[in-house]
Amino acid sequence: MRVLHIVTGLASGGAERQLQLLLRHLPAHQHCEVVALTNPGTVAAALRAEGVTVHHLAMRGNRDVGALPRLVRLIRAGRYDVVHTHLYRAGLYGRLAARLAGVRAVVATEHSLHAGVIEGRPVTRGVKGLYLAAERLGTTTVAVSRQVAQTLHAWGVPQARVELIPNGIDTARHHRPGADRAAVRARLRAELGLPPGAWVVGGVGRLVPGKRFHVLLEALAELDGAARLVLVGEGPERAALERRAAELGVRDRLVLTGERDDVPELLTALDVLAAPSTAETFGLGVLEGLAAGLPVRHSACPALDELPPTAAPQARRIPSYAAAYAAALGELRHLNDHSTDPLPRPPAVGHYDIARVAADLGALYDRLAPA
């Protein structure tokens, strides 16, 4: 079976990293290739290094309709059995191109949808209308959480057209024996310029307003001088975060790593993962923190909301404002000031293991396009 994944871009965002992870674990009989409409960034390079064929459509913008016939020709030439789109622009162009190319099994994963926001942008009548028109061209829409599925239903997408398949995490990559973990932790702390004895708060995600990383900066200013903040990711808010850190007098205690493809390793350098975003549709970073054995303080994680509290006892939900994070992090610092040992892996991590998730997606492909 031949499967083509169409994604808007391949920078190191959550949806892009999730696609890379899925491709490593889908059933062997499903041969996958990828098309990036634009911006073939770090994830494209990583996929190619892993032997995945990545096409770049060189689309110039949302209204570059000339990209559509190029995409149709590519799909026809590849004789794909399934086309699977990811993110809004890819969903619009990819579903239409797949239908024009004669592909019958057309899947789209909805990674980031709220009632009035899609991928961090407000939903206008035009955006919603285009989304629903494109959805009708597909076969199935995959929702990554019940929250996303409920929003799709509220928008009028029939339940029979929605499949709930959550995101997944590579639990095996996050597991490290004690001595190995200690060595990786020491190496990365030195690389990041973290002083001996630093107590390190981490945040993972694109540097965009919706992640609310400014809350962590303001909380950092309330913590003692040994505390550091490491933000793993890149995005348009980088300069604003640097300015805010300077205003708060904590610029020398902030480390911005930029895009990285070694997030599981970087998590070993942290003492706690903090996620102040209030607009998550899944909460992948929270689960990765749990998989790495970290205590987690977060403001939204639909993935955990769907499980009983005992599934992740080391994760605590708190309001997304600086005083709440300063208090929660200060309390946690007092409790584990001298401990560097990872916490036990909670049941939530196994529930969202990527092998299980990829098997469910592979089974969906088999049902839609039987050999």
Tab-separated table of C-alpha atoms in Angstrom, residues 100-368:
chain	number	residue	atom	x	y	z
A	100	LEU	CA	-9.002	15.227	-8.831
A	101	ALA	CA	-6.262	12.585	-9.046
A	102	GLY	CA	-8.799	9.804	-8.482
A	103	VAL	CA	-7.771	8.690	-4.991
A	104	ARG	CA	-10.738	7.243	-3.117
A	105	ALA	CA	-9.278	7.013	0.416
A	106	VAL	CA	-8.605	10.552	1.647
A	107	VAL	CA	-7.836	11.072	5.338
A	108	ALA	CA	-7.146	14.309	7.235
A	109	THR	CA	-5.871	14.648	10.785
A	110	GLU	CA	-7.226	17.611	12.701
A	111	HIS	CA	-4.380	18.540	15.025
A	112	SER	CA	-5.474	21.919	16.376
A	113	LEU	CA	-9.127	22.931	16.333
A	114	HIS	CA	-11.192	24.810	18.893
A	115	ALA	CA	-14.664	26.273	18.525
A	116	GLY	CA	-13.347	29.684	17.444
A	117	VAL	CA	-9.671	29.026	16.761
A	118	ILE	CA	-7.799	26.836	14.307
A	119	GLU	CA	-4.018	26.482	14.537
A	120	GLY	CA	-3.891	29.564	16.746
A	121	ARG	CA	-5.863	31.806	14.377
A	122	PRO	CA	-9.465	33.047	14.747
A	123	VAL	CA	-12.056	31.137	12.737
A	124	THR	CA	-13.928	33.473	10.387
A	125	ARG	CA	-17.036	32.488	8.441
A	126	GLY	CA	-14.897	32.127	5.335
A	127	VAL	CA	-12.310	29.924	7.047
A	128	LYS	CA	-15.007	27.690	8.503
A	129	GLY	CA	-16.857	27.481	5.180
A	130	LEU	CA	-13.711	26.455	3.305
A	131	TYR	CA	-12.864	23.929	6.013
A	132	LEU	CA	-16.262	22.242	5.817
A	133	ALA	CA	-16.267	22.256	2.010
A	134	ALA	CA	-12.868	20.543	1.993
A	135	GLU	CA	-13.936	18.092	4.693
A	136	ARG	CA	-16.731	16.812	2.464
A	137	LEU	CA	-14.122	15.934	-0.181
A	138	GLY	CA	-12.409	13.558	2.219
A	139	THR	CA	-13.290	10.126	3.520
A	140	THR	CA	-12.434	10.414	7.222
A	141	THR	CA	-11.231	13.132	9.574
A	142	VAL	CA	-9.025	11.953	12.429
A	143	ALA	CA	-9.471	13.881	15.678
A	144	VAL	CA	-6.513	13.780	18.076
A	145	SER	CA	-8.722	14.188	21.164
A	146	ARG	CA	-12.357	14.077	22.233
A	147	GLN	CA	-12.257	17.861	22.438
A	148	VAL	CA	-11.393	18.082	18.742
A	149	ALA	CA	-14.027	15.467	17.868
A	150	GLN	CA	-16.680	17.427	19.772
A	151	THR	CA	-15.757	20.620	17.921
A	152	LEU	CA	-16.017	18.833	14.575
A	153	HIS	CA	-19.461	17.510	15.506
A	154	ALA	CA	-20.537	21.001	16.630
A	155	TRP	CA	-19.442	22.329	13.243
A	156	GLY	CA	-21.714	19.817	11.539
A	157	VAL	CA	-19.272	17.082	10.576
A	158	PRO	CA	-21.188	13.754	10.887
A	159	GLN	CA	-19.936	11.454	13.630
A	160	ALA	CA	-19.582	8.637	11.108
A	161	ARG	CA	-16.902	10.676	9.289
A	162	VAL	CA	-14.785	11.278	12.420
A	163	GLU	CA	-12.286	8.778	13.842
A	164	LEU	CA	-10.701	9.396	17.248
A	165	ILE	CA	-7.002	8.480	17.103
A	166	PRO	CA	-4.890	10.425	19.607
A	167	ASN	CA	-1.364	11.640	19.205
A	168	GLY	CA	1.363	9.358	20.470
A	169	ILE	CA	4.716	9.556	22.205
A	170	ASP	CA	7.848	7.492	21.710
A	171	THR	CA	8.029	6.047	25.206
A	172	ALA	CA	11.044	3.894	24.382
A	173	ARG	CA	13.155	6.902	23.375
A	174	HIS	CA	12.360	8.668	26.642
A	175	HIS	CA	13.468	5.727	28.766
A	176	ARG	CA	17.101	5.865	29.898
A	177	PRO	CA	18.958	3.745	32.487
A	178	GLY	CA	20.196	5.769	35.450
A	179	ALA	CA	23.855	6.086	34.471
A	180	ASP	CA	23.043	6.929	30.849
A	181	ARG	CA	20.477	9.524	31.894
A	182	ALA	CA	22.933	11.150	34.284
A	183	ALA	CA	25.575	11.389	31.554
A	184	VAL	CA	23.156	12.899	29.024
A	185	ARG	CA	21.862	15.329	31.641
A	186	ALA	CA	25.363	16.518	32.517
A	187	ARG	CA	26.397	16.880	28.865
A	188	LEU	CA	23.331	18.875	27.850
A	189	ARG	CA	23.404	21.110	30.916
A	190	ALA	CA	26.977	22.013	30.061
A	191	GLU	CA	26.047	22.591	26.409
A	192	LEU	CA	23.184	24.901	27.437
A	193	GLY	CA	25.418	26.871	29.785
A	194	LEU	CA	23.469	25.935	32.898
A	195	PRO	CA	25.544	26.481	36.046
A	196	PRO	CA	26.142	23.681	38.566
A	197	GLY	CA	23.279	23.519	41.022
A	198	ALA	CA	20.796	25.252	38.724
A	199	TRP	CA	17.145	24.268	39.161
A	200	VAL	CA	15.738	24.168	35.652
A	201	VAL	CA	12.175	24.808	34.498
A	202	GLY	CA	11.504	23.846	30.877
A	203	GLY	CA	8.901	24.635	28.258
A	204	VAL	CA	8.586	22.895	24.890
A	205	GLY	CA	6.744	24.249	21.849
A	206	ARG	CA	6.698	26.890	19.147
A	207	LEU	CA	7.385	30.401	20.395
A	208	VAL	CA	3.930	31.772	19.584
A	209	PRO	CA	1.489	33.795	21.712
A	210	GLY	CA	-0.809	30.819	22.345
A	211	LYS	CA	1.894	28.957	24.275
A	212	ARG	CA	1.937	31.800	26.864
A	213	PHE	CA	5.618	31.361	27.664
A	214	HIS	CA	5.687	34.937	29.006
A	215	VAL	CA	3.875	33.507	32.058
A	216	LEU	CA	6.924	31.369	32.803
A	217	LEU	CA	9.250	34.363	32.438
A	218	GLU	CA	7.187	36.339	34.928
A	219	ALA	CA	7.143	33.365	37.306
A	220	LEU	CA	10.917	32.969	36.916
A	221	ALA	CA	11.374	36.524	38.182
A	222	GLU	CA	9.683	35.455	41.436
A	223	LEU	CA	11.940	32.416	41.962
A	224	ASP	CA	15.395	32.483	43.546
A	225	GLY	CA	18.490	33.149	41.472
A	226	ALA	CA	19.379	29.468	41.054
A	227	ALA	CA	16.272	28.895	38.925
A	228	ARG	CA	16.648	28.838	35.141
A	229	LEU	CA	14.126	28.665	32.294
A	230	VAL	CA	14.878	26.662	29.135
A	231	LEU	CA	12.486	27.093	26.203
A	232	VAL	CA	12.834	24.484	23.469
A	233	GLY	CA	11.439	25.686	20.142
A	234	GLU	CA	11.453	28.549	17.686
A	235	GLY	CA	8.886	31.037	16.462
A	236	PRO	CA	7.847	34.663	15.944
A	237	GLU	CA	7.648	35.437	19.681
A	238	ARG	CA	11.360	34.895	20.284
A	239	ALA	CA	12.349	38.578	20.201
A	240	ALA	CA	9.379	39.584	22.373
A	241	LEU	CA	10.297	36.955	24.956
A	242	GLU	CA	13.889	38.168	25.013
A	243	ARG	CA	12.716	41.755	25.536
A	244	ARG	CA	10.351	40.721	28.322
A	245	ALA	CA	13.113	38.741	30.023
A	246	ALA	CA	15.360	41.806	29.921
A	247	GLU	CA	12.584	43.978	31.396
A	248	LEU	CA	12.153	41.490	34.236
A	249	GLY	CA	15.890	41.270	34.873
A	250	VAL	CA	16.090	37.545	34.086
A	251	ARG	CA	17.609	37.553	30.593
A	252	ASP	CA	20.733	35.829	31.911
A	253	ARG	CA	18.544	33.085	33.414
A	254	LEU	CA	16.693	32.331	30.148
A	255	VAL	CA	17.997	29.800	27.608
A	256	LEU	CA	16.380	29.659	24.153
A	257	THR	CA	17.504	26.525	22.335
A	258	GLY	CA	15.797	27.140	18.974
A	259	GLU	CA	14.507	24.176	16.977
A	260	ARG	CA	15.930	20.871	18.149
A	261	ASP	CA	15.436	17.279	17.064
A	262	ASP	CA	16.694	15.862	20.382
A	263	VAL	CA	13.787	16.883	22.618
A	264	PRO	CA	13.713	13.557	24.548
A	265	GLU	CA	17.371	14.065	25.437
A	266	LEU	CA	16.874	17.737	26.321
A	267	LEU	CA	14.140	16.818	28.770
A	268	THR	CA	16.733	15.042	30.923
A	269	ALA	CA	18.361	18.441	31.559
A	270	LEU	CA	15.172	19.755	33.205
A	271	ASP	CA	13.836	19.460	36.738
A	272	VAL	CA	10.218	20.259	35.848
A	273	LEU	CA	8.199	20.783	32.683
A	274	ALA	CA	5.795	23.734	32.673
A	275	ALA	CA	3.084	24.262	30.051
A	276	PRO	CA	1.008	27.436	30.589
A	277	SER	CA	-0.922	27.244	27.292
A	278	THR	CA	-4.697	27.324	27.735
A	279	ALA	CA	-5.559	26.369	24.151
A	280	GLU	CA	-4.194	22.872	23.644
A	281	THR	CA	-6.071	20.280	21.616
A	282	PHE	CA	-3.981	17.388	22.943
A	283	GLY	CA	-1.021	18.329	25.150
A	284	LEU	CA	1.839	16.389	23.583
A	285	GLY	CA	4.556	18.248	25.487
A	286	VAL	CA	2.937	17.401	28.812
A	287	LEU	CA	2.980	13.686	27.983
A	288	GLU	CA	6.590	13.870	26.817
A	289	GLY	CA	7.533	15.439	30.123
A	290	LEU	CA	5.794	12.619	31.986
A	291	ALA	CA	7.541	10.035	29.798
A	292	ALA	CA	10.875	11.605	30.730
A	293	GLY	CA	10.106	11.189	34.432
A	294	LEU	CA	9.509	14.872	35.162
A	295	PRO	CA	6.933	16.488	37.387
A	296	VAL	CA	4.631	18.578	35.190
A	297	ARG	CA	2.677	21.746	35.867
A	298	HIS	CA	0.238	22.625	33.083
A	299	SER	CA	-2.851	24.688	32.312
A	300	ALA	CA	-4.477	22.554	29.607
A	301	CYS	CA	-4.015	18.955	28.518
A	302	PRO	CA	-7.046	17.276	26.874
A	303	ALA	CA	-5.072	14.020	26.659
A	304	LEU	CA	-4.978	13.803	30.460
A	305	ASP	CA	-8.530	15.127	30.856
A	306	GLU	CA	-9.737	11.975	29.092
A	307	LEU	CA	-8.062	9.712	31.688
A	308	PRO	CA	-8.609	9.264	35.439
A	309	PRO	CA	-6.411	11.384	37.773
A	310	THR	CA	-4.472	8.274	38.811
A	311	ALA	CA	-3.136	7.991	35.245
A	312	ALA	CA	-0.696	10.863	35.863
A	313	PRO	CA	-0.304	11.710	39.556
A	314	GLN	CA	2.846	13.789	38.957
A	315	ALA	CA	0.976	16.225	36.690
A	316	ARG	CA	-0.941	19.084	38.243
A	317	ARG	CA	-3.215	21.557	36.500
A	318	ILE	CA	-2.909	25.190	37.577
A	319	PRO	CA	-4.253	28.532	36.314
A	320	SER	CA	-2.250	30.193	33.556
A	321	TYR	CA	-0.984	33.270	35.318
A	322	ALA	CA	2.418	34.138	36.723
A	323	ALA	CA	1.590	34.113	40.450
A	324	ALA	CA	0.090	30.618	40.223
A	325	TYR	CA	3.125	29.253	38.378
A	326	ALA	CA	5.551	30.998	40.715
A	327	ALA	CA	3.810	29.439	43.721
A	328	ALA	CA	3.563	25.965	42.166
A	329	LEU	CA	7.154	25.957	40.938
A	330	GLY	CA	8.438	27.372	44.222
A	331	GLU	CA	6.676	24.610	46.134
A	332	LEU	CA	8.058	21.977	43.787
A	333	ARG	CA	11.570	23.394	44.058
A	334	HIS	CA	11.400	23.056	47.825
A	335	LEU	CA	10.251	19.432	47.545
A	336	ASN	CA	12.853	18.169	45.057
A	337	ASP	CA	15.700	20.621	45.506
A	338	HIS	CA	18.303	17.858	45.786
A	339	SER	CA	16.728	15.125	43.672
A	340	THR	CA	17.745	14.407	40.088
A	341	ASP	CA	16.181	10.956	39.848
A	342	PRO	CA	13.314	10.546	37.348
A	343	LEU	CA	9.826	9.887	38.642
A	344	PRO	CA	8.131	6.553	37.853
A	345	ARG	CA	6.464	6.401	34.456
A	346	PRO	CA	2.696	6.910	34.936
A	347	PRO	CA	-0.029	4.842	33.191
A	348	ALA	CA	-0.911	7.772	30.887
A	349	VAL	CA	2.398	7.333	29.063
A	350	GLY	CA	1.664	3.730	28.116
A	351	HIS	CA	-1.860	4.650	27.058
A	352	TYR	CA	-0.489	7.065	24.453
A	353	ASP	CA	2.475	4.989	23.273
A	354	ILE	CA	3.164	5.647	19.582
A	355	ALA	CA	3.216	1.939	18.687
A	356	ARG	CA	-0.407	1.621	19.779
A	357	VAL	CA	-1.454	4.823	18.020
A	358	ALA	CA	0.309	3.920	14.753
A	359	ALA	CA	-1.319	0.488	14.756
A	360	ASP	CA	-4.755	2.131	14.993
A	361	LEU	CA	-3.946	4.497	12.127
A	362	GLY	CA	-2.574	1.669	10.011
A	363	ALA	CA	-5.766	-0.302	10.603
A	364	LEU	CA	-7.772	2.707	9.408
A	365	TYR	CA	-5.757	2.806	6.165
A	366	ASP	CA	-6.384	-0.902	5.646
A	367	ARG	CA	-10.129	-0.464	6.108
A	368	LEU	CA	-10.345	2.500	3.736
